[in-house]
XYZ file of C-alpha atoms in Angstrom:
775
model
C -18.368 71.336 -14.178
C -20.639 74.087 -12.664
C -20.974 77.228 -14.817
C -18.844 80.179 -13.698
C -20.919 83.035 -12.189
C -21.132 86.272 -14.304
C -19.404 89.389 -12.926
C -19.833 93.125 -13.717
C -17.274 95.891 -13.575
C -19.946 98.584 -13.982
C -23.508 98.224 -12.822
C -24.869 101.160 -14.928
C -25.389 99.059 -18.047
C -26.736 96.202 -15.961
C -29.309 98.473 -14.299
C -30.412 99.781 -17.715
C -30.940 96.228 -18.967
C -32.849 95.261 -15.814
C -35.180 98.279 -16.052
C -35.810 97.662 -19.715
C -36.623 93.950 -19.209
C -39.684 93.029 -21.234
C -41.310 90.921 -18.501
C -41.242 90.422 -14.787
C -39.597 87.043 -15.111
C -36.828 88.505 -17.270
C -36.556 91.332 -14.795
C -35.911 88.898 -11.943
C -33.618 86.737 -14.042
C -31.396 89.708 -14.740
C -31.694 91.271 -11.284
C -30.723 88.220 -9.214
C -27.234 87.634 -10.777
C -26.468 91.333 -10.343
C -27.547 91.286 -6.718
C -25.549 88.111 -6.089
C -22.456 89.621 -7.673
C -22.867 92.837 -5.683
C -23.310 90.824 -2.484
C -20.418 88.505 -3.193
C -18.109 91.339 -4.174
C -19.413 93.613 -1.406
C -20.492 96.300 -3.894
C -24.068 96.807 -2.798
C -23.346 100.528 -2.462
C -22.140 100.700 -6.054
C -25.293 98.973 -7.254
C -27.472 101.317 -5.207
C -25.576 104.306 -6.645
C -26.137 102.999 -10.191
C -29.827 102.617 -9.458
C -30.010 106.176 -7.984
C -28.099 107.565 -10.941
C -30.463 105.857 -13.307
C -33.427 107.306 -11.374
C -31.978 110.828 -11.497
C -31.312 110.538 -15.209
C -34.881 109.469 -15.720
C -36.118 112.344 -13.566
C -34.168 114.781 -15.728
C -35.666 113.247 -18.785
C -39.066 113.527 -17.180
C -38.629 117.197 -16.363
C -37.570 117.859 -19.912
C -40.513 116.047 -21.240
C -42.767 117.816 -18.714
C -41.759 121.170 -19.989
C -42.548 120.266 -23.561
C -45.358 117.853 -23.073
C -47.234 118.705 -19.880
C -49.929 116.143 -20.073
C -47.631 113.485 -21.141
C -45.334 114.602 -18.418
C -47.955 114.324 -15.775
C -48.791 110.872 -17.023
C -45.126 110.027 -17.015
C -44.718 111.499 -13.530
C -47.518 109.358 -12.293
C -46.038 106.426 -14.048
C -42.622 107.297 -12.716
C -44.041 107.694 -9.265
C -45.346 104.193 -9.505
C -42.000 103.033 -10.786
C -40.283 104.814 -7.958
C -42.545 103.247 -5.428
C -41.875 99.897 -7.062
C -38.181 100.630 -7.035
C -38.222 101.516 -3.368
C -40.137 98.395 -2.592
C -37.812 96.417 -4.772
C -34.824 97.935 -3.039
C -36.230 96.947 0.315
C -36.819 93.435 -0.925
C -33.297 93.326 -2.303
C -31.891 94.384 1.040
C -33.989 91.790 2.821
C -32.907 89.174 0.319
C -29.290 90.180 0.765
C -29.570 89.823 4.513
C -31.252 86.456 4.090
C -28.506 85.294 1.706
C -25.822 86.506 4.100
C -27.494 84.702 6.973
C -27.841 81.524 4.884
C -24.229 81.784 3.780
C -22.964 82.155 7.352
C -25.106 79.234 8.497
C -23.877 77.189 5.589
C -20.285 78.065 6.448
C -20.902 77.072 10.065
C -22.460 73.785 8.960
C -19.578 73.148 6.575
C -17.055 73.829 9.340
C -19.007 71.568 11.651
C -18.982 68.884 8.982
C -15.240 69.247 8.530
C -14.769 69.033 12.282
C -17.026 65.953 12.476
C -15.072 64.167 9.777
C -11.804 64.820 11.633
C -13.210 63.525 14.884
C -14.551 60.440 13.154
C -11.142 59.751 11.556
C -9.482 60.217 14.916
C -11.954 57.818 16.480
C -11.286 55.298 13.702
C -7.521 55.630 14.156
C -7.816 55.232 17.912
C -10.118 52.231 17.472
C -7.652 50.566 15.095
C -4.777 51.293 17.428
C -6.706 49.859 20.357
C -7.603 46.748 18.356
C -3.969 46.151 17.419
C -2.937 46.749 21.018
C -5.604 44.342 22.218
C -4.279 41.689 19.823
C -0.817 42.082 21.320
C -2.153 42.013 24.868
C -4.334 38.994 24.127
C -1.268 37.156 22.788
C 0.686 38.124 25.916
C -2.148 36.994 28.185
C -2.477 33.744 26.222
C 1.224 33.028 26.727
C 0.956 33.656 30.477
C -2.186 31.517 30.675
C -0.308 28.659 28.988
C 2.502 29.089 31.513
C -0.054 28.895 34.321
C -1.404 25.669 32.778
C 2.195 24.360 32.553
C 1.981 24.074 28.782
C 5.439 25.529 28.433
C 6.195 24.542 24.866
C 2.943 26.088 23.612
C 3.688 29.197 25.670
C 7.050 29.611 23.952
C 5.413 29.086 20.573
C 2.853 31.738 21.480
C 5.619 34.205 22.385
C 7.421 33.425 19.135
C 4.248 34.053 17.128
C 3.703 37.283 19.074
C 7.149 38.501 18.100
C 6.937 37.511 14.445
C 3.368 38.637 13.775
C 3.014 41.750 15.958
C 6.028 43.053 17.821
C 8.777 43.027 15.204
C 6.634 44.543 12.368
C 5.401 47.258 14.759
C 8.857 48.058 16.110
C 10.242 48.344 12.585
C 7.717 51.189 11.979
C 8.775 53.902 14.431
C 5.698 56.011 13.603
C 3.286 53.240 14.537
C 0.935 54.177 17.376
C 1.725 50.868 19.160
C 5.486 51.351 18.930
C 6.056 52.046 22.626
C 3.787 49.181 23.700
C 5.422 46.739 21.293
C 8.902 47.847 22.327
C 8.064 47.434 26.009
C 6.618 43.939 25.492
C 9.538 42.952 23.249
C 11.961 43.898 26.016
C 9.947 41.748 28.437
C 10.134 38.591 26.252
C 13.492 37.371 27.730
C 12.030 37.701 31.217
C 9.004 35.634 30.147
C 11.259 32.993 28.625
C 13.283 32.878 31.835
C 10.058 32.448 33.797
C 9.106 29.513 31.578
C 12.572 27.967 31.965
C 12.448 28.343 35.760
C 8.921 26.927 35.909
C 9.753 23.879 33.827
C 12.899 23.229 35.881
C 10.840 23.525 39.078
C 8.506 20.832 37.749
C 11.497 18.743 36.693
C 13.038 19.021 40.162
C 9.789 17.683 41.610
C 10.058 14.824 39.119
C 13.656 14.201 40.189
C 12.515 13.967 43.794
C 9.672 11.606 42.859
C 12.016 9.396 40.846
C 14.514 9.269 43.686
C 11.805 8.247 46.146
C 10.481 5.552 43.804
C 13.838 4.089 42.746
C 14.005 1.446 45.469
C 10.379 0.401 44.877
C 11.122 0.208 41.168
C 14.128 -2.030 41.853
C 12.051 -4.222 44.167
C 9.382 -4.644 41.479
C 12.048 -5.432 38.887
C 13.512 -8.133 41.158
C 10.047 -9.587 41.690
C 9.491 -9.695 37.919
C 12.795 -11.546 37.488
C 11.810 -14.080 40.130
C 8.532 -14.636 38.309
C 10.462 -15.234 35.087
C 12.644 -17.747 36.923
C 9.585 -19.671 38.016
C 8.107 -19.691 34.518
C 11.409 -20.833 33.004
C 11.702 -23.559 35.632
C 8.226 -24.863 34.792
C 9.007 -24.816 31.077
C 12.246 -26.731 31.719
C 10.384 -29.306 33.775
C 7.908 -29.784 30.944
C 10.603 -29.922 28.234
C 14.087 -31.119 29.177
C 15.665 -29.486 26.132
C 14.890 -26.082 27.631
C 17.073 -26.795 30.676
C 20.166 -25.676 28.785
C 18.748 -22.190 28.200
C 19.321 -19.702 30.983
C 17.376 -16.647 31.933
C 17.770 -13.772 29.430
C 18.781 -16.176 26.664
C 17.137 -15.634 23.286
C 15.002 -18.754 23.704
C 13.816 -17.758 27.175
C 12.940 -14.258 25.968
C 10.915 -15.671 23.073
C 8.993 -18.038 25.333
C 8.363 -15.308 27.904
C 7.409 -12.472 25.572
C 3.687 -13.128 26.117
C 4.212 -12.439 29.832
C 5.787 -9.037 29.439
C 5.477 -6.895 32.571
C 6.150 -3.162 32.595
C 8.095 -2.454 35.777
C 7.869 1.295 35.149
C 4.105 1.516 34.692
C 2.048 -0.936 36.736
C -0.448 -1.059 39.574
C 2.232 -0.740 42.250
C 4.365 1.963 40.691
C 3.991 4.509 37.906
C 6.706 6.841 36.688
C 5.470 9.595 34.375
C 8.140 10.970 32.037
C 5.954 13.908 30.936
C 7.866 16.520 33.019
C 11.097 15.360 31.419
C 9.626 15.613 27.921
C 8.245 19.084 28.666
C 11.610 20.232 29.953
C 13.372 18.828 26.904
C 10.957 20.412 24.427
C 11.070 23.729 26.270
C 14.864 23.922 26.283
C 14.917 22.782 22.677
C 12.608 25.690 21.786
C 14.881 28.031 23.757
C 17.952 26.651 21.989
C 19.382 25.449 25.322
C 19.452 21.660 24.830
C 23.189 21.412 25.541
C 22.811 23.398 28.757
C 19.856 21.259 29.795
C 21.800 18.055 29.045
C 24.647 19.178 31.296
C 22.302 20.172 34.135
C 20.360 16.915 33.842
C 23.540 14.827 33.947
C 24.840 16.743 36.973
C 21.566 16.228 38.844
C 21.522 12.498 38.125
C 25.128 12.176 39.282
C 24.177 13.873 42.533
C 21.249 11.475 42.958
C 23.559 8.545 42.226
C 25.913 9.714 44.967
C 23.013 9.994 47.411
C 21.927 6.356 47.007
C 25.455 4.957 47.356
C 26.746 4.304 50.889
C 30.047 5.678 52.106
C 33.131 3.515 51.702
C 33.482 3.224 55.470
C 29.955 1.890 56.045
C 29.561 -1.768 56.995
C 26.383 -2.861 55.254
C 26.390 -6.209 57.083
C 26.720 -4.720 60.560
C 23.222 -5.936 61.404
C 24.098 -9.525 60.596
C 21.605 -9.680 57.724
C 21.333 -8.770 54.029
C 18.626 -6.089 54.351
C 20.964 -3.156 53.751
C 22.558 -4.897 50.775
C 19.159 -5.658 49.285
C 18.106 -2.035 49.677
C 21.312 -0.887 47.996
C 20.859 -3.264 45.063
C 17.200 -2.243 44.685
C 18.203 1.440 44.635
C 20.919 0.830 42.052
C 18.578 -1.267 39.915
C 15.798 1.329 40.059
C 18.202 4.147 39.240
C 19.723 2.245 36.315
C 16.334 1.187 34.928
C 15.198 4.824 34.886
C 18.421 5.766 33.100
C 17.872 3.068 30.467
C 14.231 4.107 30.055
C 15.376 7.714 29.606
C 17.774 6.763 26.801
C 14.880 5.066 25.000
C 12.467 7.967 25.507
C 14.870 10.916 25.187
C 18.139 9.834 23.537
C 19.119 13.428 22.891
C 19.786 14.078 26.594
C 20.994 10.650 27.777
C 23.385 8.759 25.532
C 24.271 5.113 26.047
C 27.840 6.112 26.910
C 26.654 8.432 29.705
C 24.392 5.753 31.163
C 27.075 3.053 30.977
C 29.548 5.324 32.751
C 27.098 5.871 35.604
C 26.368 2.126 35.707
C 30.077 1.236 35.912
C 30.573 3.847 38.614
C 27.736 2.431 40.725
C 28.999 -1.136 40.266
C 32.525 -0.159 41.260
C 31.306 1.647 44.374
C 28.970 -1.200 45.331
C 31.711 -3.796 44.880
C 34.136 -1.709 46.919
C 31.630 -1.309 49.775
C 30.537 -4.961 49.721
C 34.114 -6.236 49.579
C 35.139 -4.181 52.593
C 32.013 -5.202 54.507
C 32.647 -8.884 53.725
C 35.694 -8.763 55.978
C 33.350 -8.760 58.957
C 31.139 -11.621 57.679
C 31.722 -14.995 59.280
C 28.326 -16.579 58.594
C 28.343 -18.848 55.528
C 24.534 -18.786 55.366
C 24.576 -14.992 55.144
C 27.133 -15.255 52.355
C 24.737 -17.539 50.443
C 22.012 -14.907 50.800
C 24.422 -12.244 49.550
C 25.267 -14.371 46.531
C 21.575 -14.974 45.785
C 20.815 -11.248 46.019
C 23.642 -10.357 43.670
C 22.620 -13.120 41.257
C 19.075 -11.730 41.183
C 20.517 -8.258 40.622
C 22.681 -9.515 37.746
C 19.819 -11.313 35.992
C 17.571 -8.283 36.345
C 20.070 -5.773 34.987
C 21.196 -8.094 32.216
C 17.601 -8.124 30.957
C 17.834 -4.307 30.639
C 20.891 -4.521 28.429
C 23.542 -3.598 30.995
C 26.970 -5.202 31.014
C 27.211 -7.463 34.068
C 30.817 -8.563 33.544
C 32.047 -6.598 36.537
C 29.429 -8.090 38.858
C 30.024 -11.565 37.399
C 33.711 -11.290 38.181
C 32.886 -10.053 41.669
C 31.224 -13.392 42.342
C 34.705 -14.874 42.456
C 35.311 -12.768 45.542
C 32.166 -14.185 47.079
C 33.268 -17.688 46.126
C 36.699 -17.295 47.707
C 35.134 -15.853 50.832
C 32.653 -18.717 50.957
C 35.455 -21.232 50.397
C 37.429 -19.666 53.220
C 34.477 -19.924 55.602
C 33.757 -23.527 54.609
C 37.400 -24.502 54.847
C 37.528 -23.064 58.325
C 34.251 -24.632 59.408
C 34.813 -28.075 57.961
C 38.469 -28.106 58.971
C 37.371 -27.534 62.538
C 34.673 -30.198 62.205
C 37.124 -32.728 60.777
C 39.660 -31.957 63.453
C 37.075 -32.394 66.158
C 35.842 -35.673 64.658
C 39.357 -37.082 64.445
C 40.450 -35.809 67.842
C 37.389 -37.172 69.637
C 37.342 -40.553 67.918
C 38.084 -43.630 70.016
C 39.493 -45.524 67.004
C 37.422 -48.534 67.980
C 35.385 -50.598 65.532
C 31.869 -49.278 65.237
C 29.250 -51.478 66.891
C 25.883 -51.856 65.114
C 22.949 -53.243 67.061
C 20.125 -53.324 64.502
C 19.578 -53.572 60.778
C 18.194 -50.015 60.720
C 21.387 -48.654 62.246
C 23.407 -50.581 59.681
C 21.335 -49.191 56.806
C 21.778 -45.625 58.049
C 25.570 -46.051 58.092
C 25.525 -47.540 54.584
C 23.380 -44.676 53.286
C 25.701 -41.919 54.494
C 28.999 -43.639 53.630
C 30.470 -45.403 50.651
C 30.957 -48.610 52.589
C 30.311 -51.834 50.664
C 30.206 -55.028 52.743
C 31.406 -58.276 51.220
C 28.501 -60.106 52.833
C 24.910 -59.663 51.644
C 22.799 -57.696 54.060
C 20.466 -60.614 54.698
C 23.403 -62.742 55.923
C 24.499 -60.250 58.569
C 23.840 -61.064 62.198
C 23.185 -58.219 64.631
C 24.707 -56.933 66.754
C 27.840 -56.734 64.630
C 31.042 -54.723 64.354
C 32.036 -52.677 61.274
C 35.683 -52.421 60.190
C 35.961 -48.720 60.989
C 35.266 -46.331 63.793
C 32.616 -43.597 63.984
C 35.115 -41.185 62.440
C 34.510 -42.621 58.965
C 30.715 -42.096 58.665
C 30.969 -38.697 60.361
C 33.635 -37.598 57.890
C 31.541 -38.927 55.000
C 28.569 -36.906 56.184
C 30.704 -33.767 56.436
C 32.170 -34.348 52.983
C 28.698 -34.728 51.509
C 27.600 -31.514 53.211
C 30.720 -29.759 52.005
C 30.175 -30.834 48.405
C 26.460 -30.099 48.512
C 27.003 -26.595 49.842
C 29.624 -25.872 47.226
C 27.437 -27.221 44.464
C 24.448 -25.227 45.650
C 26.537 -22.071 45.940
C 27.994 -22.420 42.438
C 24.953 -23.793 40.600
C 21.882 -21.865 41.679
C 21.750 -18.612 39.673
C 25.538 -18.357 39.669
C 26.425 -16.188 36.667
C 29.853 -16.011 35.207
C 31.479 -16.162 31.760
C 33.488 -19.181 30.660
C 36.789 -17.866 31.990
C 35.284 -17.280 35.406
C 33.605 -20.672 35.217
C 36.930 -22.397 34.703
C 38.487 -20.391 37.532
C 35.666 -21.414 39.855
C 36.015 -25.065 38.869
C 39.749 -24.975 39.385
C 39.370 -23.201 42.726
C 36.721 -25.655 43.845
C 38.906 -28.605 42.868
C 41.887 -27.159 44.686
C 39.797 -26.512 47.772
C 38.353 -30.015 47.808
C 41.789 -31.506 47.294
C 43.187 -29.403 50.112
C 40.443 -30.316 52.564
C 40.179 -33.994 51.665
C 43.900 -34.627 51.385
C 45.110 -32.596 54.323
C 42.232 -33.401 56.656
C 41.456 -37.003 55.809
C 44.208 -38.831 53.977
C 46.363 -39.139 57.049
C 43.497 -40.179 59.296
C 41.039 -42.403 57.423
C 41.241 -46.014 56.370
C 42.546 -45.944 52.787
C 39.885 -48.393 51.602
C 37.119 -45.866 52.317
C 39.067 -42.934 50.972
C 38.818 -44.803 47.671
C 35.050 -44.599 47.992
C 35.377 -40.841 48.555
C 37.333 -40.637 45.315
C 34.468 -42.435 43.553
C 31.908 -39.858 44.677
C 34.187 -37.075 43.405
C 34.242 -38.797 40.020
C 30.464 -39.084 39.980
C 30.310 -35.329 40.591
C 32.702 -34.874 37.619
C 35.510 -33.462 39.795
C 37.972 -35.576 37.804
C 41.103 -33.592 38.529
C 40.376 -33.539 42.242
C 39.808 -37.295 42.238
C 43.082 -37.930 40.395
C 45.031 -35.585 42.692
C 43.615 -37.295 45.757
C 44.573 -40.687 44.336
C 48.030 -39.452 43.470
C 48.634 -37.976 46.900
C 47.303 -41.099 48.592
C 49.691 -43.295 46.576
C 52.568 -40.970 47.376
C 51.729 -41.034 51.054
C 51.417 -44.831 50.943
C 54.944 -45.092 49.585
C 56.622 -42.542 51.820
C 54.422 -41.806 54.838
C 56.317 -41.323 58.089
C 55.421 -40.379 61.588
C 57.153 -39.897 64.911
C 57.014 -43.621 65.474
C 58.646 -44.571 62.154
C 57.378 -45.687 58.720
C 53.685 -46.531 58.351
C 52.784 -49.194 55.818
C 49.386 -48.874 54.160
C 47.916 -52.031 52.674
C 45.539 -50.565 50.120
C 47.746 -50.174 47.044
C 45.655 -52.541 44.956
C 42.449 -50.933 46.169
C 43.658 -47.516 45.033
C 44.812 -48.858 41.708
C 41.425 -50.479 41.251
C 39.681 -47.204 42.040
C 42.008 -45.424 39.612
C 40.856 -47.757 36.837
C 37.255 -47.244 37.891
C 37.820 -43.479 37.718
C 39.231 -43.755 34.202
C 36.314 -45.950 33.129
C 33.837 -43.481 34.575
C 35.504 -40.619 32.722
C 35.191 -42.559 29.435
C 31.527 -43.192 30.148
C 30.750 -39.547 30.909
C 32.575 -38.247 27.823
C 30.896 -40.794 25.542
C 27.517 -40.014 27.071
C 28.021 -36.335 26.230
C 29.001 -37.308 22.663
C 25.825 -39.390 22.365
C 23.706 -36.440 23.474
C 25.335 -34.124 20.929
C 25.150 -36.537 17.974
C 21.509 -37.250 18.801
C 20.762 -33.585 18.067
C 22.291 -33.787 14.560
C 18.904 -33.719 12.764
C 20.282 -34.210 9.227
C 17.887 -33.516 6.375
C 18.905 -36.428 4.106
C 16.717 -35.171 1.257
C 17.565 -31.454 1.548
C 16.636 -29.229 -1.376
C 19.863 -27.210 -1.215
C 23.492 -27.990 -0.334
C 24.820 -26.999 3.108
C 26.693 -23.752 3.630
C 28.341 -24.423 6.990
C 29.198 -27.125 9.495
C 26.299 -28.403 11.608
C 25.832 -26.922 15.069
C 26.172 -30.287 16.772
C 29.555 -30.912 15.117
C 30.874 -27.496 16.124
C 29.658 -28.098 19.682
C 31.194 -31.586 19.697
C 34.688 -30.442 18.729
C 34.461 -27.465 21.078
C 33.435 -29.773 23.935
C 36.353 -32.145 23.325
C 38.782 -29.247 23.186
C 37.416 -27.549 26.311
C 37.274 -30.651 28.485
C 40.835 -31.628 27.621
C 42.194 -28.120 28.160
C 40.336 -27.450 31.403
C 38.577 -30.223 33.313
C 40.990 -33.016 32.374
C 44.064 -30.848 32.034
C 45.736 -32.319 35.117
C 45.451 -35.933 33.956
C 48.521 -37.788 32.744
C 49.149 -37.482 29.021
C 48.646 -41.164 28.323
C 45.212 -41.102 29.976
C 44.174 -38.034 28.008
C 45.259 -39.711 24.764
C 43.252 -42.791 25.668
C 40.225 -40.607 26.364
C 40.648 -38.868 23.001
C 41.140 -42.170 21.207
C 38.052 -43.718 22.777
C 35.958 -40.556 22.327
C 36.825 -40.166 18.631
C 36.189 -43.834 17.948
C 32.843 -43.618 19.701
C 31.914 -40.399 17.857
C 32.813 -41.897 14.463
C 30.667 -44.986 15.105
C 27.800 -42.833 16.348
C 27.909 -40.574 13.260
C 28.254 -43.569 10.931
C 25.092 -45.050 12.406
C 23.010 -42.000 11.414
C 22.557 -42.756 7.677
C 22.277 -46.468 8.455
C 19.203 -45.890 10.601
C 16.080 -47.740 9.333
C 14.230 -44.444 9.585
C 16.391 -43.034 6.760
C 14.829 -44.215 3.494
C 16.501 -41.955 0.939
C 19.653 -39.868 0.832
C 20.250 -37.313 -1.900
C 23.546 -35.529 -2.789
C 22.713 -32.568 -0.542
C 22.294 -34.846 2.461
C 25.617 -36.545 1.676
C 27.273 -33.123 1.306
C 26.050 -32.063 4.776
C 27.525 -35.183 6.375
C 30.755 -34.811 4.376
C 31.151 -31.204 5.529
C 30.807 -32.263 9.178
C 33.258 -35.168 8.752
C 35.734 -32.776 7.133
C 35.367 -30.419 10.125
C 35.978 -33.295 12.544
C 39.017 -34.462 10.554
C 40.486 -30.959 10.570
C 39.997 -30.779 14.346
C 41.736 -34.121 14.908
C 44.558 -33.100 12.573
C 45.439 -30.247 14.910
C 45.816 -32.462 17.991
C 48.957 -33.925 19.481
C 49.602 -37.444 18.176
C 47.136 -36.736 15.347
C 48.563 -39.550 13.193
C 47.341 -42.175 15.613
C 44.034 -40.474 16.403
C 43.122 -39.965 12.719
C 42.954 -43.735 12.264
C 39.671 -43.715 14.186
C 38.082 -41.703 11.356
C 39.212 -43.921 8.436
C 35.977 -45.897 8.168
C 33.842 -42.749 8.494
C 35.841 -40.862 5.871
C 35.847 -43.757 3.388
C 32.117 -44.304 3.888
C 31.435 -40.661 3.016
C 33.727 -40.978 -0.021
C 31.747 -44.060 -1.118
C 28.474 -42.151 -0.836
C 29.942 -39.329 -2.940
C 31.413 -41.520 -5.709
C 29.605 -41.483 -9.047
C 30.514 -45.065 -9.939
C 28.967 -47.316 -7.313
C 30.323 -50.404 -9.070
C 33.773 -49.576 -7.684
C 32.633 -50.862 -4.299
C 31.785 -54.244 -5.749
C 35.174 -54.528 -7.466
C 37.396 -56.186 -4.844
C 40.640 -54.651 -6.061
C 39.222 -51.110 -6.164
C 37.322 -51.516 -2.914
C 40.405 -52.647 -1.034
C 42.297 -49.652 -2.359
C 39.657 -46.925 -1.898
C 37.074 -48.313 0.552
C 39.008 -50.928 2.478
C 37.715 -49.759 5.886
C 34.070 -49.616 4.798
C 31.975 -52.417 6.285
C 31.011 -54.909 3.584
C 27.441 -55.068 4.868
C 26.930 -51.337 5.405
C 28.199 -50.258 1.973
C 25.369 -51.830 -0.087
C 22.766 -50.554 2.383
C 23.958 -46.974 1.964
C 24.276 -47.260 -1.809
C 20.722 -48.538 -2.010
C 19.481 -45.445 -0.139
C 21.288 -43.007 -2.410
C 19.292 -41.100 -4.995
C 20.396 -38.461 -7.465
C 17.054 -36.686 -7.386
C 16.688 -33.453 -5.435
C 13.074 -32.668 -4.612
C 11.730 -29.180 -5.210
C 11.773 -27.019 -2.101
C 8.665 -27.170 0.017
C 7.651 -24.086 1.922
C 7.600 -24.716 5.655
C 6.701 -22.721 8.669
C 9.503 -20.366 9.812
C 10.100 -22.292 13.056
C 9.465 -25.791 11.766
C 13.089 -26.947 12.047
C 13.438 -25.326 15.430
C 10.343 -27.098 16.753
C 11.271 -30.509 15.442
C 14.837 -30.249 16.701
C 13.865 -29.413 20.241
C 10.792 -31.646 20.437
C 8.282 -28.817 20.712
C 5.693 -30.234 18.344
């Protein structure tokens, strides 16, 4: 600490000490503090008075001394005079020094005040600079957010505003004395407006996207249809190269596996590109704003409006132009719209659920069906109806590949079928009527062998004489009506078959309805238009062609009606006797024989796909696929295709089919290619035989039908017995294995082995490849 300055209450003693100082340096050392104290305390006058008083006292002393000691006095006077002169000079110097100190003190005070003022200004400048820097940070963040909005980076803009609030605005606003309080408060109040701007901007971009999607929907549907047609061609080529692939339709698991290397993106390709970025931006922006539910509602409403725009009004006739162009455009629009919806559910499931999309899809299908059905009332062109069916079939296959339910459109094909049947019935009825009404009922004259061959090719006429023995010109035993009717019948059947076979999609129930309707239609046309007019012998040939086309019920109904008409036909001129009873009965037997052949052929095909592993490493867990298909086929054909046959014929078919199936299955282990059979292989066959036995047990007249399986069941029991010697014991064999062939039993027993080989690792699709001949 600095030493405290000395002070004097009375300068008289101080003056005496100063005057009596032994040296000049001591004199100054004592004089300066006194002068400083006098100056500081403003007592210069008091100090001067003390000095004057001291001088007067010394003068008095001098006078006294002068009176007593003159010489000494004179010397003292002289000395005093010198002291006085020195004192005067010293006083002048003291005054000068005092003035200099005062001047220095004032200057120092001014400098100190200036320094204090400078420090205040500097602090103010620092505070202002800091405030400006903080304000600039806020403004930079605001400008950055608006720049991101300008660049359409809406999600980042919202994040920037959120960071601005959390890092700058809220902390500043919480401190009311902060210099940036007003600025922060103003910007904070503007945040909702900025968020609204972002929301409006992103919705403006989304509306542009909506417009783009709407404009591209038809092109997208057209491209999707083209891709489906390409898949059809590839599947057709694969089926031609491998007949086993013919049973697999488009969109089946097998077709999808084979075609996966040819995947084509209908949404992003050279012809059409749909960018979902605006949708993602809108979703992320509304998610950041906490408005996802609101956005979902607005999006759904917009898509519903767009759906309504692409659908025609219920009063519009889309076939008014006599072509299918309007229908094709409608289907392409619906397909494009639905594909975008499905793509949206995969890319943004939070805004488009499967339920929402399916509801829109059902709505579009219902509207389309309603419009098409009403417009069909004005269609009288069967060829146009075929085009309509083909367009709808292409539409169904395309949308089925995108996971949409096509049941409604499949069922609608029945409407098309009935309309087509109505048009054909009308057309061919008129043709038949014209043929019959214009016929001269005269035997048909043939001039050349070529003419004869042409008639034979288009009819089912079989001449008793060999062709080489015929002499031309000749006369055939029928008029021109017969070959003309045969040609029309062939055309009728061909058109029906083409209509119902090429890309005709329908579930099993619809399939049976179509078959039944087709059979009824054929029966109606053939019976009503021909039975009364044609020679019965050649109607029998017509029945044969129906059998070859597997229209069994139609063939039987035609036969039945022909026989009824033969027994009870009447006309205005009285009873008419037909002389073809034996011919019809013969054709009836031929029809039954053909049915047996077709059913047994189907059984052969199914059993040939059995593919038993006779040396399997593990026991079976379920019935073989071929056996399940076999029993399902027998059940379906009896309950649908052959339902109208007499009971005794159906029982004969079952009896023959089961006998044939049992023999075919029994021949599998007897094949020379089968060298060894282990217990697992026997168990697989036993499980299938048990399934077949259970199926037969549930049939009418099962007791009689089960006899066809005795040999098969006993043969399996023989292969499962542990004591093979029982077969060679006559008494036991007759009791347990009496139906087992005496030659086949030893062959099977010789192939049996109790050893089960260790499992061998195979390729995952090895069994699949071998079964379907793909190796």
